[in-house]
Each structure stands twice: as C-alpha cells, then as structure tokens.
Tab-separated table of C-alpha atoms (C1' of nucleotides) in Angstrom:
chain	number	residue	atom	x	y	z
P	9	MET	CA	80.826	-56.028	-64.612
P	10	LYS	CA	81.833	-53.798	-61.540
P	11	ARG	CA	81.690	-55.013	-58.476
P	12	GLU	CA	82.779	-51.801	-56.546
P	13	ASN	CA	80.019	-51.389	-52.966
P	14	ILE	CA	77.246	-53.683	-53.327
P	15	SER	CA	74.827	-52.302	-51.111
P	16	ASP	CA	73.085	-54.872	-47.662
P	17	ALA	CA	69.981	-54.492	-49.968
P	18	VAL	CA	70.606	-56.295	-52.646
P	19	ILE	CA	72.845	-58.887	-50.924
P	20	ARG	CA	69.811	-59.156	-48.481
P	21	ARG	CA	67.925	-60.176	-51.545
P	22	LEU	CA	70.694	-62.809	-53.371
P	23	PRO	CA	68.923	-65.987	-50.599
P	24	ARG	CA	65.794	-64.938	-52.551
P	25	TYR	CA	66.999	-65.111	-55.964
P	26	TYR	CA	68.984	-67.980	-55.731
P	27	ARG	CA	66.003	-69.875	-53.682
P	28	TYR	CA	63.807	-69.251	-56.386
P	29	LEU	CA	66.378	-70.650	-58.824
P	30	CYS	CA	66.783	-74.200	-57.335
P	31	ASP	CA	62.868	-74.379	-57.826
P	32	LEU	CA	63.261	-73.440	-61.332
P	33	CYS	CA	65.429	-75.877	-61.771
P	34	ASP	CA	64.706	-78.874	-60.049
P	35	LYS	CA	61.688	-77.758	-62.145
P	36	GLY	CA	63.115	-78.507	-65.332
P	37	VAL	CA	62.080	-74.733	-66.344
P	38	ASN	CA	66.096	-74.207	-68.611
P	39	ARG	CA	65.111	-70.268	-69.260
P	40	ILE	CA	63.649	-67.989	-67.420
P	41	SER	CA	63.603	-63.985	-68.159
P	42	SER	CA	64.057	-60.876	-66.125
P	43	GLN	CA	59.610	-60.768	-66.833
P	44	SER	CA	58.762	-63.203	-65.717
P	45	LEU	CA	61.280	-64.424	-63.205
P	46	GLY	CA	60.377	-60.653	-61.313
P	47	THR	CA	56.724	-61.499	-61.949
P	48	LYS	CA	57.245	-65.099	-59.767
P	49	MET	CA	58.683	-62.761	-57.352
P	50	ASN	CA	56.623	-59.968	-56.878
P	51	VAL	CA	59.098	-57.979	-58.053
P	52	THR	CA	60.129	-55.707	-60.772
P	53	ALA	CA	62.060	-56.974	-64.232
P	54	SER	CA	64.026	-53.519	-63.670
P	55	GLN	CA	65.273	-54.662	-60.093
P	56	ILE	CA	66.511	-57.559	-60.832
P	57	ARG	CA	68.372	-56.864	-64.296
P	58	GLN	CA	70.172	-54.055	-62.116
P	59	ASP	CA	70.556	-56.785	-58.849
P	60	PHE	CA	72.880	-59.208	-61.600
P	61	SER	CA	73.992	-56.621	-62.768
P	62	CYS	CA	76.282	-55.516	-60.156
P	63	PHE	CA	78.321	-59.283	-60.411
P	64	GLY	CA	78.129	-60.062	-64.201
P	65	GLU	CA	76.648	-60.304	-67.225
P	66	PHE	CA	75.207	-63.344	-66.785
P	67	GLY	CA	72.126	-62.966	-69.438
P	68	GLN	CA	71.868	-63.461	-73.508
P	69	GLN	CA	69.509	-59.989	-75.125
P	70	GLY	CA	66.248	-61.327	-76.177
P	71	TYR	CA	67.019	-65.077	-75.021
P	72	GLY	CA	66.789	-63.484	-70.856
P	73	TYR	CA	68.506	-66.362	-68.483
P	74	ASN	CA	69.772	-70.086	-68.621
P	75	VAL	CA	68.049	-71.592	-65.533
P	76	GLU	CA	71.304	-73.165	-64.583
P	77	GLU	CA	73.579	-71.087	-65.403
P	78	LEU	CA	72.191	-68.590	-63.471
P	79	LYS	CA	71.150	-70.315	-60.290
P	80	CYS	CA	75.278	-71.943	-60.254
P	81	GLU	CA	76.921	-68.389	-60.758
P	82	ILE	CA	74.383	-66.710	-58.013
P	83	GLY	CA	75.874	-69.937	-55.669
P	84	ARG	CA	79.394	-68.836	-56.571
P	85	ILE	CA	78.378	-65.299	-55.642
P	86	LEU	CA	76.891	-66.624	-52.272
P	87	GLY	CA	79.651	-68.532	-51.720
P	88	LEU	CA	78.381	-71.971	-52.057
P	89	GLU	CA	81.063	-74.377	-54.455
P	90	ASN	CA	82.964	-75.012	-51.149
P	91	PRO	CA	81.347	-76.263	-48.207
P	92	HIS	CA	82.790	-73.700	-44.846
P	93	HIS	CA	82.710	-74.692	-41.877
P	94	LEU	CA	81.028	-74.326	-38.684
P	95	ILE	CA	81.227	-74.806	-34.889
P	96	LEU	CA	78.294	-74.054	-32.846
P	97	VAL	CA	78.312	-73.286	-29.299
P	98	GLY	CA	75.710	-73.857	-27.272
P	99	ALA	CA	73.808	-77.119	-27.240
P	100	GLY	CA	70.670	-75.933	-25.689
P	101	ASN	CA	67.378	-75.883	-26.745
P	102	LEU	CA	67.868	-73.752	-30.001
P	103	GLY	CA	70.784	-75.001	-31.181
P	104	ARG	CA	70.062	-78.898	-30.557
P	105	ALA	CA	66.980	-77.642	-32.463
P	106	LEU	CA	69.589	-76.059	-35.076
P	107	LEU	CA	71.303	-79.076	-35.738
P	108	ASN	CA	68.663	-81.336	-35.958
P	109	ASN	CA	66.490	-79.078	-38.787
P	110	PHE	CA	68.662	-77.107	-40.428
P	111	SER	CA	70.474	-78.152	-43.368
P	112	PHE	CA	73.673	-76.265	-42.603
P	113	ASP	CA	75.076	-77.771	-46.890
P	114	ARG	CA	72.316	-76.624	-48.759
P	115	ALA	CA	73.959	-72.704	-47.015
P	116	GLY	CA	77.502	-73.796	-47.957
P	117	PHE	CA	78.512	-74.950	-44.277
P	118	SER	CA	79.584	-77.994	-42.694
P	119	ALA	CA	78.642	-78.252	-39.076
P	120	ASP	CA	81.913	-80.188	-37.508
P	121	ALA	CA	81.023	-79.695	-33.406
P	122	ALA	CA	79.042	-78.241	-31.067
P	123	PHE	CA	80.050	-77.168	-27.399
P	124	ASP	CA	78.790	-76.723	-23.749
P	125	THR	CA	79.188	-76.450	-21.122
P	126	ASN	CA	76.749	-78.857	-19.269
P	127	ALA	CA	78.458	-82.334	-19.084
P	128	GLN	CA	75.730	-84.932	-19.392
P	129	LEU	CA	76.399	-84.126	-23.136
P	130	PHE	CA	80.079	-84.448	-24.042
P	131	GLY	CA	80.643	-87.163	-25.897
P	132	SER	CA	77.296	-87.337	-27.215
P	133	GLU	CA	76.743	-86.997	-31.046
P	134	ILE	CA	73.602	-84.695	-31.841
P	135	ASN	CA	71.984	-85.212	-34.922
P	136	GLY	CA	75.971	-86.831	-35.948
P	137	ILE	CA	77.732	-83.920	-34.522
P	138	PRO	CA	79.922	-84.477	-31.465
P	139	VAL	CA	79.099	-81.862	-28.964
P	140	TYR	CA	82.071	-81.479	-26.295
P	141	SER	CA	83.358	-79.321	-23.614
P	142	VAL	CA	83.733	-75.348	-24.158
P	143	ASP	CA	86.716	-75.559	-22.679
P	144	GLU	CA	87.730	-78.146	-25.984
P	145	LEU	CA	87.670	-75.036	-27.430
P	146	ASP	CA	91.682	-73.327	-27.673
P	147	THR	CA	92.522	-76.422	-28.525
P	148	TYR	CA	90.114	-77.914	-30.790
P	149	LEU	CA	90.121	-74.181	-32.751
P	150	GLN	CA	94.197	-74.384	-32.505
P	151	SER	CA	93.594	-77.950	-34.523
P	152	HIS	CA	90.298	-77.253	-36.730
P	153	PRO	CA	89.609	-74.110	-39.262
P	154	VAL	CA	86.462	-72.433	-38.152
P	155	ASP	CA	84.819	-69.681	-40.614
P	156	VAL	CA	82.260	-70.017	-38.379
P	157	ALA	CA	80.343	-69.286	-34.846
P	158	VAL	CA	76.171	-70.276	-34.746
P	159	LEU	CA	76.245	-68.791	-30.880
P	160	SER	CA	73.233	-70.067	-28.741
P	161	VAL	CA	74.839	-69.681	-24.991
P	162	PRO	CA	72.259	-67.139	-22.654
P	163	GLN	CA	72.486	-63.990	-22.820
P	164	ALA	CA	75.050	-63.297	-20.399
P	165	VAL	CA	78.144	-64.936	-21.675
P	166	ALA	CA	76.870	-63.971	-25.019
P	167	GLN	CA	79.834	-61.134	-25.143
P	168	SER	CA	82.497	-62.817	-23.323
P	169	THR	CA	82.127	-66.336	-25.624
P	170	ALA	CA	81.952	-64.091	-29.107
P	171	ASP	CA	85.036	-62.596	-28.075
P	172	ARG	CA	87.159	-65.754	-26.267
P	173	LEU	CA	85.722	-66.717	-29.612
P	174	ILE	CA	86.471	-63.486	-31.404
P	175	ARG	CA	90.070	-63.816	-29.902
P	176	LEU	CA	90.666	-68.047	-31.109
P	177	GLY	CA	90.695	-66.063	-34.992
P	178	VAL	CA	86.657	-66.932	-35.007
P	179	ARG	CA	85.185	-63.753	-37.628
P	180	GLY	CA	81.797	-64.655	-38.611
P	181	PHE	CA	79.110	-64.924	-36.267
P	182	TRP	CA	75.660	-66.297	-36.876
P	183	ASN	CA	73.824	-64.788	-32.978
P	184	PHE	CA	71.022	-66.186	-32.005
P	185	THR	CA	71.848	-64.849	-28.228
P	186	ASN	CA	69.399	-61.774	-28.549
P	187	VAL	CA	72.471	-58.931	-27.860
P	188	GLU	CA	74.497	-57.432	-30.170
P	189	LEU	CA	77.214	-58.352	-30.211
P	190	THR	CA	81.207	-55.823	-30.469
P	191	SER	CA	84.446	-56.265	-31.707
P	192	ARG	CA	87.403	-53.720	-31.682
P	193	GLU	CA	88.328	-56.199	-34.483
P	194	PRO	CA	87.008	-54.569	-37.657
P	195	ASP	CA	86.572	-58.467	-39.726
P	196	VAL	CA	84.191	-59.246	-37.479
P	197	ILE	CA	81.020	-60.555	-39.189
P	198	PHE	CA	77.627	-60.525	-36.554
P	199	GLU	CA	75.233	-61.818	-37.859
P	200	ASN	CA	72.293	-61.387	-35.558
P	201	ILE	CA	69.224	-64.106	-35.409
P	202	HIS	CA	66.615	-61.468	-33.507
P	203	PHE	CA	63.088	-62.141	-32.366
P	204	ALA	CA	63.025	-60.358	-29.924
P	205	ASN	CA	63.058	-58.006	-32.512
P	206	SER	CA	60.998	-59.756	-34.917
P	207	LEU	CA	57.795	-60.126	-32.759
P	208	LEU	CA	57.808	-57.409	-32.138
P	209	THR	CA	57.286	-55.780	-34.936
P	210	LEU	CA	54.856	-58.508	-35.976
P	211	CYS	CA	53.021	-56.777	-32.553
P	212	TYR	CA	53.324	-53.843	-33.870
P	213	ARG	CA	51.509	-54.641	-36.925
P	214	ILE	CA	48.790	-56.343	-35.996
P	215	THR	CA	47.676	-54.022	-33.703
P	216	HIS	CA	48.237	-51.280	-36.098
P	217	ARG	CA	45.688	-52.338	-38.665
D	16	MET	CA	51.554	-35.822	-34.622
D	17	LYS	CA	51.264	-37.057	-38.207
D	18	ARG	CA	50.548	-41.251	-38.243
D	19	GLU	CA	49.889	-41.429	-41.867
D	20	ASN	CA	52.113	-43.671	-44.171
D	21	ILE	CA	55.004	-45.299	-41.738
D	22	SER	CA	58.329	-46.557	-44.049
D	23	ASP	CA	59.333	-50.254	-42.469
D	24	ALA	CA	62.449	-49.130	-41.802
D	25	VAL	CA	61.594	-46.499	-39.015
D	26	ILE	CA	59.039	-49.508	-37.677
D	27	ARG	CA	62.406	-52.193	-37.922
D	28	ARG	CA	64.186	-50.080	-35.724
D	29	LEU	CA	61.168	-49.739	-32.545
D	30	PRO	CA	62.433	-52.176	-31.177
D	31	ARG	CA	65.495	-51.671	-31.122
D	32	TYR	CA	64.712	-48.002	-29.528
D	33	TYR	CA	62.617	-49.923	-26.836
D	34	ARG	CA	65.094	-52.099	-25.717
D	35	TYR	CA	67.415	-49.319	-26.180
D	36	LEU	CA	65.368	-47.112	-23.327
D	37	CYS	CA	64.326	-50.331	-21.639
D	38	ASP	CA	67.952	-50.659	-20.506
D	39	LEU	CA	68.177	-47.199	-19.422
D	40	CYS	CA	65.093	-46.631	-17.544
D	41	ASP	CA	66.841	-49.890	-15.659
D	42	LYS	CA	69.818	-48.718	-14.656
D	43	GLY	CA	67.682	-45.513	-13.178
D	44	VAL	CA	68.327	-43.172	-15.816
D	45	ASN	CA	65.702	-40.531	-15.775
D	46	ARG	CA	66.163	-38.510	-19.005
D	47	ILE	CA	68.154	-38.806	-21.947
D	48	SER	CA	68.801	-36.013	-25.688
D	49	SER	CA	68.703	-37.393	-29.088
D	50	GLN	CA	72.539	-37.177	-29.465
D	51	SER	CA	73.328	-38.732	-26.708
D	52	LEU	CA	70.719	-41.345	-27.338
D	53	GLY	CA	72.189	-41.877	-30.999
D	54	THR	CA	75.574	-41.757	-29.956
D	55	LYS	CA	75.312	-45.011	-28.031
D	56	MET	CA	73.019	-47.072	-30.346
D	57	ASN	CA	75.059	-45.624	-33.898
D	58	VAL	CA	72.430	-43.821	-35.502
D	59	THR	CA	72.258	-40.072	-36.272
D	60	ALA	CA	70.568	-37.190	-33.574
D	61	SER	CA	68.404	-36.881	-36.552
D	62	GLN	CA	66.760	-40.470	-37.496
D	63	ILE	CA	65.821	-40.917	-33.251
D	64	ARG	CA	64.479	-37.536	-33.685
D	65	GLN	CA	62.953	-37.878	-37.468
D	66	ASP	CA	61.361	-41.738	-36.507
D	67	PHE	CA	59.726	-40.291	-32.632
D	68	SER	CA	57.734	-37.905	-35.232
D	69	CYS	CA	55.933	-39.811	-36.959
D	70	PHE	CA	53.800	-40.792	-33.696
D	71	GLY	CA	54.038	-37.825	-30.887
D	72	GLU	CA	55.103	-34.898	-29.650
D	73	PHE	CA	57.154	-37.287	-27.256
D	74	GLY	CA	60.920	-34.654	-25.375
D	75	GLN	CA	61.235	-31.053	-24.773
D	76	GLN	CA	63.078	-28.388	-26.048
D	77	GLY	CA	66.287	-27.967	-24.479
D	78	TYR	CA	65.756	-30.752	-21.976
D	79	GLY	CA	65.584	-33.883	-24.906
D	80	TYR	CA	63.056	-37.089	-23.414
D	81	ASN	CA	62.470	-38.143	-20.292
D	82	VAL	CA	63.572	-42.603	-20.676
D	83	GLU	CA	60.278	-43.563	-18.121
D	84	GLU	CA	57.689	-41.864	-20.172
D	85	LEU	CA	59.615	-42.263	-24.234
D	86	LYS	CA	59.916	-45.663	-22.955
D	87	CYS	CA	56.224	-46.009	-22.294
D	88	GLU	CA	54.512	-43.850	-25.761
D	89	ILE	CA	57.639	-47.143	-27.724
D	90	GLY	CA	55.924	-49.751	-25.759
D	91	ARG	CA	52.306	-48.469	-26.361
D	92	ILE	CA	52.728	-48.089	-30.304
D	93	LEU	CA	54.516	-51.289	-30.083
D	94	GLY	CA	51.589	-52.380	-29.041
D	95	LEU	CA	53.130	-53.757	-25.766
D	96	GLU	CA	50.452	-52.672	-23.080
D	97	ASN	CA	47.054	-55.984	-23.003
D	98	PRO	CA	49.039	-58.944	-24.591
D	99	HIS	CA	47.766	-60.654	-27.134
D	100	HIS	CA	47.370	-63.796	-27.569
D	101	LEU	CA	49.434	-66.488	-28.977
D	102	ILE	CA	49.554	-70.250	-30.122
D	103	LEU	CA	52.355	-72.170	-31.417
D	104	VAL	CA	51.924	-74.967	-33.897
D	105	GLY	CA	54.628	-77.905	-34.380
D	106	ALA	CA	56.668	-78.382	-31.214
D	107	GLY	CA	59.099	-80.706	-32.577
D	108	ASN	CA	62.528	-79.269	-31.038
D	109	LEU	CA	62.535	-75.579	-32.847
D	110	GLY	CA	58.925	-75.031	-31.176
D	111	ARG	CA	59.945	-75.983	-28.135
D	112	ALA	CA	62.543	-73.916	-28.158
D	113	LEU	CA	60.376	-70.936	-28.533
D	114	LEU	CA	58.142	-72.168	-25.402
D	115	ASN	CA	61.553	-72.842	-23.082
D	116	ASN	CA	63.522	-69.742	-24.170
D	117	PHE	CA	61.616	-66.913	-25.675
D	118	SER	CA	59.991	-64.471	-24.105
D	119	PHE	CA	56.812	-64.551	-24.707
D	120	ASP	CA	55.084	-62.021	-22.225
D	121	ARG	CA	58.158	-59.705	-22.933
D	122	ALA	CA	57.565	-59.488	-27.026
D	123	GLY	CA	53.615	-58.184	-25.480
D	124	PHE	CA	52.107	-62.009	-26.264
D	125	SER	CA	50.671	-64.753	-23.756
D	126	ALA	CA	51.830	-67.657	-25.338
D	127	ASP	CA	48.083	-70.132	-24.563
D	128	ALA	CA	49.001	-73.434	-26.450
D	129	ALA	CA	50.798	-75.673	-27.981
D	130	PHE	CA	49.612	-77.801	-31.166
D	131	ASP	CA	50.717	-80.885	-32.899
D	132	THR	CA	50.771	-83.980	-34.200
D	133	ASN	CA	52.367	-85.952	-32.262
D	134	ALA	CA	50.419	-88.508	-30.136
D	135	GLN	CA	53.115	-88.848	-26.795
D	136	LEU	CA	52.422	-85.188	-26.942
D	137	PHE	CA	48.686	-84.928	-26.790
D	138	GLY	CA	47.803	-83.517	-23.068
D	139	SER	CA	52.150	-82.722	-22.400
D	140	GLU	CA	53.036	-78.804	-21.470
D	141	ILE	CA	56.247	-77.478	-22.210
D	142	ASN	CA	57.037	-74.395	-19.952
D	143	GLY	CA	53.920	-74.613	-19.115
D	144	ILE	CA	52.210	-74.287	-22.529
D	145	PRO	CA	49.745	-77.551	-23.076
D	146	VAL	CA	49.387	-79.677	-25.872
D	147	TYR	CA	47.176	-80.345	-27.815
D	148	SER	CA	46.277	-81.879	-31.223
D	149	VAL	CA	46.492	-80.960	-33.966
D	150	ASP	CA	42.580	-82.021	-35.170
D	151	GLU	CA	41.536	-79.491	-31.297
D	152	LEU	CA	42.323	-76.613	-34.086
D	153	ASP	CA	39.547	-75.788	-34.801
D	154	THR	CA	37.856	-76.055	-31.907
D	155	TYR	CA	39.633	-74.760	-29.448
D	156	LEU	CA	40.200	-71.048	-31.649
D	157	GLN	CA	36.534	-71.853	-31.750
D	158	SER	CA	36.055	-70.467	-27.909
D	159	HIS	CA	40.128	-69.237	-27.792
D	160	PRO	CA	40.664	-65.975	-29.373
D	161	VAL	CA	44.238	-65.604	-31.044
D	162	ASP	CA	46.245	-63.391	-32.925
D	163	VAL	CA	49.423	-64.862	-34.105
D	164	ALA	CA	49.688	-68.088	-34.447
D	165	VAL	CA	53.838	-69.681	-34.647
D	166	LEU	CA	54.413	-71.791	-37.455
D	167	SER	CA	56.978	-73.929	-36.207
D	168	VAL	CA	55.464	-76.787	-38.850
D	169	PRO	CA	57.208	-79.005	-42.054
D	170	GLN	CA	57.895	-77.073	-45.271
D	171	ALA	CA	56.245	-79.994	-46.888
D	172	VAL	CA	52.469	-78.931	-44.537
D	173	ALA	CA	53.476	-74.599	-44.294
D	174	GLN	CA	51.318	-74.074	-46.777
D	175	SER	CA	47.816	-75.196	-46.147
D	176	THR	CA	48.254	-75.449	-42.567
D	177	ALA	CA	48.055	-71.206	-42.741
D	178	ASP	CA	45.268	-71.485	-45.065
D	179	ARG	CA	43.968	-73.520	-42.038
D	180	LEU	CA	45.264	-71.226	-39.142
D	181	ILE	CA	43.659	-68.596	-41.977
D	182	ARG	CA	40.073	-69.932	-42.358
D	183	LEU	CA	39.815	-70.365	-38.118
D	184	GLY	CA	40.689	-66.428	-38.503
D	185	VAL	CA	44.370	-66.091	-37.243
D	186	ARG	CA	45.600	-62.982	-39.149
D	187	GLY	CA	48.952	-63.102	-37.761
D	188	PHE	CA	52.248	-65.705	-38.280
D	189	TRP	CA	55.468	-65.513	-37.432
D	190	ASN	CA	57.143	-68.628	-39.811
D	191	PHE	CA	59.840	-70.547	-39.031
D	192	THR	CA	58.672	-73.130	-41.160
D	193	ASN	CA	61.139	-71.360	-44.136
D	194	VAL	CA	58.186	-71.566	-46.751
D	195	GLU	CA	57.240	-67.677	-48.412
D	196	LEU	CA	54.027	-68.570	-47.124
D	197	THR	CA	50.840	-66.235	-48.797
D	198	SER	CA	47.282	-65.500	-48.281
D	199	ARG	CA	43.765	-64.416	-50.613
D	200	GLU	CA	43.091	-62.126	-47.508
D	201	PRO	CA	44.426	-58.748	-47.180
D	202	ASP	CA	45.109	-58.087	-43.996
D	203	VAL	CA	46.968	-61.550	-42.770
D	204	ILE	CA	50.438	-60.408	-41.901
D	205	PHE	CA	53.723	-62.375	-41.855
D	206	GLU	CA	56.338	-62.037	-40.788
D	207	ASN	CA	59.952	-64.217	-41.024
D	208	ILE	CA	62.237	-66.112	-40.313
D	209	HIS	CA	64.083	-66.861	-42.991
D	210	PHE	CA	67.107	-68.775	-41.519
D	211	ALA	CA	68.644	-70.417	-44.608
D	212	ASN	CA	68.825	-66.261	-45.407
D	213	SER	CA	70.599	-64.964	-42.387
D	214	LEU	CA	73.187	-67.837	-43.399
D	215	LEU	CA	73.283	-67.811	-46.941
D	216	THR	CA	73.610	-63.246	-46.249
D	217	LEU	CA	76.715	-63.936	-43.799
D	218	CYS	CA	78.272	-66.533	-46.491
D	219	TYR	CA	78.305	-63.497	-48.512
D	220	ARG	CA	79.724	-61.761	-46.441
D	221	ILE	CA	83.043	-63.651	-44.828
D	222	THR	CA	83.969	-65.436	-48.612
D	223	HIS	CA	83.710	-61.763	-50.103
D	224	ARG	CA	86.378	-60.664	-47.700
J	27	DT	C1'	68.060	-14.294	-19.721
J	28	DA	C1'	71.836	-18.350	-21.723
J	29	DG	C1'	72.292	-22.256	-23.295
J	30	DA	C1'	70.406	-27.034	-24.755
J	31	DT	C1'	67.743	-29.403	-27.283
J	32	DT	C1'	63.306	-30.377	-29.306
J	33	DG	C1'	60.107	-31.302	-33.858
J	34	DT	C1'	59.782	-29.821	-38.788
J	35	DT	C1'	62.223	-28.323	-42.690
J	36	DA	C1'	64.780	-28.331	-46.928
J	37	DA	C1'	69.390	-31.120	-48.539
J	38	DT	C1'	70.943	-34.801	-49.422
J	39	DC	C1'	72.232	-38.989	-50.984
J	40	DG	C1'	71.222	-43.548	-51.495
J	41	DA	C1'	68.226	-46.870	-54.024
J	42	DT	C1'	64.280	-47.949	-56.845
J	43	DT	C1'	62.523	-47.656	-61.532
J	44	DA	C1'	61.447	-46.249	-66.205
J	45	DA	C1'	63.054	-45.747	-70.725
J	46	DC	C1'	65.763	-47.148	-74.873
J	47	DA	C1'	70.189	-48.722	-77.136
J	48	DA	C1'	72.631	-52.314	-78.055
J	49	DT	C1'	72.104	-57.756	-79.995
J	50	DC	C1'	71.435	-62.049	-79.685
A	1	DT	C1'	65.054	-59.935	-90.869
A	2	DA	C1'	61.743	-59.125	-86.804
A	3	DG	C1'	60.727	-60.103	-82.141
A	4	DA	C1'	62.425	-60.081	-77.573
A	5	DT	C1'	65.428	-59.360	-73.500
A	6	DT	C1'	69.387	-57.623	-72.221
A	7	DG	C1'	72.807	-54.054	-69.643
A	8	DT	C1'	73.457	-49.546	-68.954
A	9	DT	C1'	71.753	-45.135	-68.622
A	10	DA	C1'	68.817	-41.403	-66.757
A	11	DA	C1'	64.628	-40.234	-63.174
A	12	DT	C1'	61.705	-40.533	-60.204
A	13	DC	C1'	61.163	-41.801	-55.276
A	14	DG	C1'	61.978	-42.578	-50.663
A	15	DA	C1'	64.849	-42.419	-46.870
A	16	DT	C1'	68.749	-40.602	-43.966
A	17	DT	C1'	71.407	-36.039	-42.369
A	18	DA	C1'	71.952	-31.602	-42.262
A	19	DA	C1'	70.187	-26.948	-40.790
A	20	DC	C1'	67.291	-23.579	-38.372
A	21	DA	C1'	63.541	-22.064	-36.541
A	22	DA	C1'	60.897	-22.529	-32.008
A	23	DT	C1'	61.270	-22.772	-26.703
A	24	DC	C1'	61.942	-25.544	-22.042
DNA sequence: TAGATTGTTAATCGATTAACAATC
DNA sequence: TAGATTGTTAATCGATTAACAATC
C-alpha cells in the first residue's frame, strides 16, 4: 500500500471499476482476474493492477480478485460506506431533473433539501425532497451538516451563490452552472459538469472525421 | 501546421480557450500574449503555444495573438462556422431541461426536433422545438440531416435506441444515459456525460481530505 | 534598432505498459 | 507440485514544460 499521491487519472477511473464490479456481483460472479476484467473494460491488465495497488493489496496470486470483496474495497475507497449530506441549490428544470432521476444514494449521498428563489416552490417537495427559500440557507446550514451543494442556479449568480455557501461552511460543489468557480479557501472542491465543453468536443470530432 | 494526430487532451482544452477568447472579445480586448492568457487561465504559456501550433500559426512574434482572429480560428477548428443538426431523443425531465436551458446554437448546433414515447407530448413544442413520437424517427431521419442525437432515454433502452439511430445513419451521440454505449460501426462518436462518475469522483475527494 | 513574443525543438516529467519474481 | 496470477519494478511512451533561435 502506498497511498502517497494518487493521480487524478487513477481517481477518475475508480467509479468505472466500481460499476463493473457491481455488475459482476449482480451477475453472481465470484472471482475475476485483472486480465479478464481488463478485456471486459477495454483497458490493460497492467493498468488495473497498477491502479488497485495504489490503495492496497486486494488480490491473491494465482487466483485473482474476489469480486464482492474488491467491490466493497473500492466502494470504501470512494467513500460510499456512510452517506454524505447534499443539498441542491437552484430547483429549475435541471435541478428538478436531477432530483427526480439521479440516484444520489447510490453515489453515497443523501439528498436532504433543495433551495430556490421561486416562492411558488417553497414548502413543496420534489421526489420527496423539501424545497425551501434560498433565504433559509443560513439557518438550514447552521443546523444541518452539508458536505456537498449541487449548484444549478443561473450563471449570473453562480459565483456569488458559491461564495455564500463557502462562507457557510460548504466545501464540496457539484457545479452545473457552466461557470468556472473559484474559491479563496484552499480546501474547497469543485466538480464541474460543463455541458458546453462536452458538446464542443463532440462538435470538433464530428467535424474532423 | 501539423494536424497529424491531435491528442484528446488538446481537443478537450479547445473549448476552454474558445470561451476565454470570447470573453476577451466581449470585453473589447484586441491583443493577448500566451503569457497573459496563461496567467488568466492558469496554464503555462508553453502549453498554449504548443496547443495552438497543432493547428497553425495564429500569432505574431513580438506581438502575440489578435483576440478576434484567434477566437475565429479556434471556432473554425471546433467546427462552429456552419451549424450541425441535432435531435433529442427522450424528452423527460433531463431532456426538457436541456432544451429549455442549453444554448445549442452557441455550440454550433441547431436543435431541430425531439422524440419521446409519451403520447401526451406529441405535437407539442419545448422551447420552440417540436416533439414527435419515437415511431417517427425513421421517416424523420429519411428527410432530415442529423449529425448528433442527444440521448436522454431510460437506461433500459439506451443501447437499443442508439443501435436504431446508428442504423438510421446518426454518427454522433451526446450520451446522458449513464450507459456505456458501443457500436460495431467504427465511425460513431459517443460523447458521454456520466453524472455518476462525476459525483463519485467528488465523493472520493471530500472523503480523502 | 531593441524589446517582446512567437513557433519549435529539446528536456523533463508523469502515466501507461511490459516483464518477472513472489506466491497462492 | 505445476499453473495461474498477483504486486511491483523497469522500460516505454506520451504529454508538459523549458529554452531559444527566428522575427515582428
């Protein structure tokens, strides 16, 4: 086990490993080698062993990996064992789509509350999650732990909303605003879903064919 | 100009360059050096010059780059000059959120039609875009050019829907289904927005702090 | 001309792949 | 035991950064 400085590339591969291992588990597969997992996932066996070895020794020579065990280990590494708390800020089309369709619990999160500026939504629920006024953010955050805020507010208020949440102690952001957020605090983490970057990349690829 | 084999890393940086150049243009900035652009974007001047040089010589020694000109060049490289045609398949919460909020035209696409299985939607419009039955996909595609399909259908029908669209000639997919799609055809391009991968990565980061 | 900044080549760094001894 | 497969070290590959001659 090393665990010194895990590269971003490795971290971004973990969810995919986890998903494949869940699938194998569901199918009742007990055991897998880096070789056969690599074939399934279209990566080299070397990379799989190298990646796993960043976190420990999960296999057995001559046998391979126990699927159930490895799945749990990677789940633990990802931080899925006890749920983190999450709120959503900005319950427009996209925010509602996320609350209705996305399985936050399977990603280790409990979606506790949503906030918006539209008074018509106050007191309502979206998929069982209560919607409050953004004015109540301060009081809410004083009494509830929040690890991550989903930011799905308009671009114009993206940074100011983030600033406010950071001031209130939020340190993780799932950022859907298409704005590059920054923070003075060094321990704040932004995970960006940048739709435009993604579609422009696709545009490039279909253009240069 | 080389243009041999542009790496994925470079391509994924182009949209960001484009965005920053658009901002500079809007602000009325005429001229910028790789040095100052690098400072703004938090990348090295070397990388910027290296990246641009894959596509041509857009600068001038001793001067830097003309912002307007460079913006246009990168827009052209990305394939923005004449719009590609796009349809959306699966007009649920997420599909509607995209049609209502996302500026397809700014990414070089004309969003022409949406398709769903919900009969209540047939004949309606979402943000000016007509919604048809998925049964009409065949006839629609016979008479309309479609470069990209936005896939926002349920996981269960993700691959089959993709297969059908591929058979009908679609070669680009903006894939929101969280399913890893595959194609026998080698020239099909999938650009995936995988929400779960992204949130799991965030989960890892807030866990290991 | 002198100063600035490019485009490009060379050097460095990091990530991926291959190889193999250890061992189940 | 023999065969299989790991974890890890070494080799390779590719991407980033530094350096600098060319030149506006």
